[in-house]
PDB file of C-alpha atoms in Angstrom:
ATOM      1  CA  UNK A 106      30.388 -72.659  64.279  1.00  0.00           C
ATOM      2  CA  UNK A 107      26.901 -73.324  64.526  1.00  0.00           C
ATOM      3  CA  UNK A 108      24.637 -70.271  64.045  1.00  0.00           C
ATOM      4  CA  UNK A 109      21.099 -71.155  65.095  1.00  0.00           C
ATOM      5  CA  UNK A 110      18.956 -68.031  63.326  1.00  0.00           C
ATOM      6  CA  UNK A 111      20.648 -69.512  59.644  1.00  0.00           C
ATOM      7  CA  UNK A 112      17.510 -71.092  58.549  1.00  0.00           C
ATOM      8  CA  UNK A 113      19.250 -71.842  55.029  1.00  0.00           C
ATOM      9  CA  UNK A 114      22.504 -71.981  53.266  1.00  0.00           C
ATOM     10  CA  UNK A 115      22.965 -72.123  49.619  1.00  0.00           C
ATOM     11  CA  UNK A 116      26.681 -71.889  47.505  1.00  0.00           C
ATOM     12  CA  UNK A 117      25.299 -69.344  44.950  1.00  0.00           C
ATOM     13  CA  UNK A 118      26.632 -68.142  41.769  1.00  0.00           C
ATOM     14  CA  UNK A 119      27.103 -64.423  41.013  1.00  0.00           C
ATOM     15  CA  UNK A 120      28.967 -61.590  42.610  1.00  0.00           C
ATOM     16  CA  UNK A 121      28.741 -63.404  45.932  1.00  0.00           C
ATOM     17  CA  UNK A 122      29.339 -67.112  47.284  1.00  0.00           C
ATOM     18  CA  UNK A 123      26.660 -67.862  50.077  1.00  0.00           C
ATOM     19  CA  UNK A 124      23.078 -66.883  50.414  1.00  0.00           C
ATOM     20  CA  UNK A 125      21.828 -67.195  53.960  1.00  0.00           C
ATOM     21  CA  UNK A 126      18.192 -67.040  54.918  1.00  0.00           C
ATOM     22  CA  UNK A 127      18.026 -65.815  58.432  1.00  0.00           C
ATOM     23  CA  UNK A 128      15.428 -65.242  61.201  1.00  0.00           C
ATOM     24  CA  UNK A 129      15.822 -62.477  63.712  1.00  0.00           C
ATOM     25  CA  UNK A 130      13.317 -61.216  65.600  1.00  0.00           C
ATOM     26  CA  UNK A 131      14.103 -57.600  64.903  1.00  0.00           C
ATOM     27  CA  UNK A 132      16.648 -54.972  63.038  1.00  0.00           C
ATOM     28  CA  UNK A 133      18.375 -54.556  66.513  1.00  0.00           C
ATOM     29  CA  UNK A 134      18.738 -58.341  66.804  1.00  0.00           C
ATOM     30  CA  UNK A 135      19.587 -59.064  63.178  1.00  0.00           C
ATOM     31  CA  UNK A 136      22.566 -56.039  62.928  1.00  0.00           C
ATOM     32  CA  UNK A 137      24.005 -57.387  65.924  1.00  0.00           C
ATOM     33  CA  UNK A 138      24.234 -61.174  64.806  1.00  0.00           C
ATOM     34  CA  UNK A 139      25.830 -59.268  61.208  1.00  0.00           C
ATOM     35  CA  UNK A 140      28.412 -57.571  62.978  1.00  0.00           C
ATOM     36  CA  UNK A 141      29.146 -59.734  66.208  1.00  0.00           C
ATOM     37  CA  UNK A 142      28.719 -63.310  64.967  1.00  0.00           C
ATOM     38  CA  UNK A 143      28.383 -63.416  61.377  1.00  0.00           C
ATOM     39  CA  UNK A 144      30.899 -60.427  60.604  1.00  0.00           C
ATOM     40  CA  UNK A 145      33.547 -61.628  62.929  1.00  0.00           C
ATOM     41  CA  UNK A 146      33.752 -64.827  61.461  1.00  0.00           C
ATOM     42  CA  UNK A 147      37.038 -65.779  59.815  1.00  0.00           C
ATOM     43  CA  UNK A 148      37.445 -65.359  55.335  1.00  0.00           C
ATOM     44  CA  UNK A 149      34.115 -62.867  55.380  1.00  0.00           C
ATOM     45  CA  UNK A 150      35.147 -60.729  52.699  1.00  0.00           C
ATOM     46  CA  UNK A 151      32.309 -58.174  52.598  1.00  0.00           C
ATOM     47  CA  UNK A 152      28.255 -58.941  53.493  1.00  0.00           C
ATOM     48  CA  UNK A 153      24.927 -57.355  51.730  1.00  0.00           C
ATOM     49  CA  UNK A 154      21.605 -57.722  52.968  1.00  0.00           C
ATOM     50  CA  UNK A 155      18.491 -58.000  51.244  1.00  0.00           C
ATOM     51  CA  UNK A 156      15.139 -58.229  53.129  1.00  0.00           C
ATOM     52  CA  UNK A 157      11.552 -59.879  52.477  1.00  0.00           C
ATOM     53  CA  UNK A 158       8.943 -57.273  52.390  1.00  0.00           C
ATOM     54  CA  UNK A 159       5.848 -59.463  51.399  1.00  0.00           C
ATOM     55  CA  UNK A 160       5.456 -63.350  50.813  1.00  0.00           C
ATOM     56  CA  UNK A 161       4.014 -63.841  47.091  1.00  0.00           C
ATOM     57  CA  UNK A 162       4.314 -67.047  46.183  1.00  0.00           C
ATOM     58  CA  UNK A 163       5.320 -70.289  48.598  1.00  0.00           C
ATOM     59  CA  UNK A 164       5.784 -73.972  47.790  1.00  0.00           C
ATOM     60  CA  UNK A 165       7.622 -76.668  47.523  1.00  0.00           C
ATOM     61  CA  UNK A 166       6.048 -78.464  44.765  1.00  0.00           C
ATOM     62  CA  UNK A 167       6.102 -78.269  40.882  1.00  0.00           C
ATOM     63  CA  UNK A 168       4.762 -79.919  38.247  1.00  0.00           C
ATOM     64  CA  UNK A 169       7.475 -81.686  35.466  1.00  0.00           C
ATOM     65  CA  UNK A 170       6.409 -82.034  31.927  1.00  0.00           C
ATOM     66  CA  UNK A 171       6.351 -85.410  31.126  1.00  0.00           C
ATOM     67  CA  UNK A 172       8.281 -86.856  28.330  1.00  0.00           C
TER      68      UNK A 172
END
């Protein structure tokens, strides 16, 4: 099932096995895709949500020592 707000998936390590970065446009929009599309999907054990509150730091490139 293709989710369109799922921006990014990643198979994690840790007390959980996905991290999804989502987009929603607000909390109203973003609890119901949780508990409607997300929730309701089939082998979702439990969910936990963690939110940006500021941007730091954002790029794509780094620098590799060179050996």
């Amino acid at each position: 099932m293709a989710v369109n707000e799922v921006a990014e998936c990643y198979n994690v390590s840790g007390s959980f096995d996905y991290m999804l970065r989502i987009h929603a446009p607000d909390m109203r929009y973003y609890r119901e895709l949780i508990i409607n599309v997300i929730g309701a999907m089939p082998n979702i054990g439990s969910i936990e949500s963690i939110f940006v509150m500021e941007e730091v730091k954002h790029t794509y490139s780094i620098s590799l020592p060179r050996m």
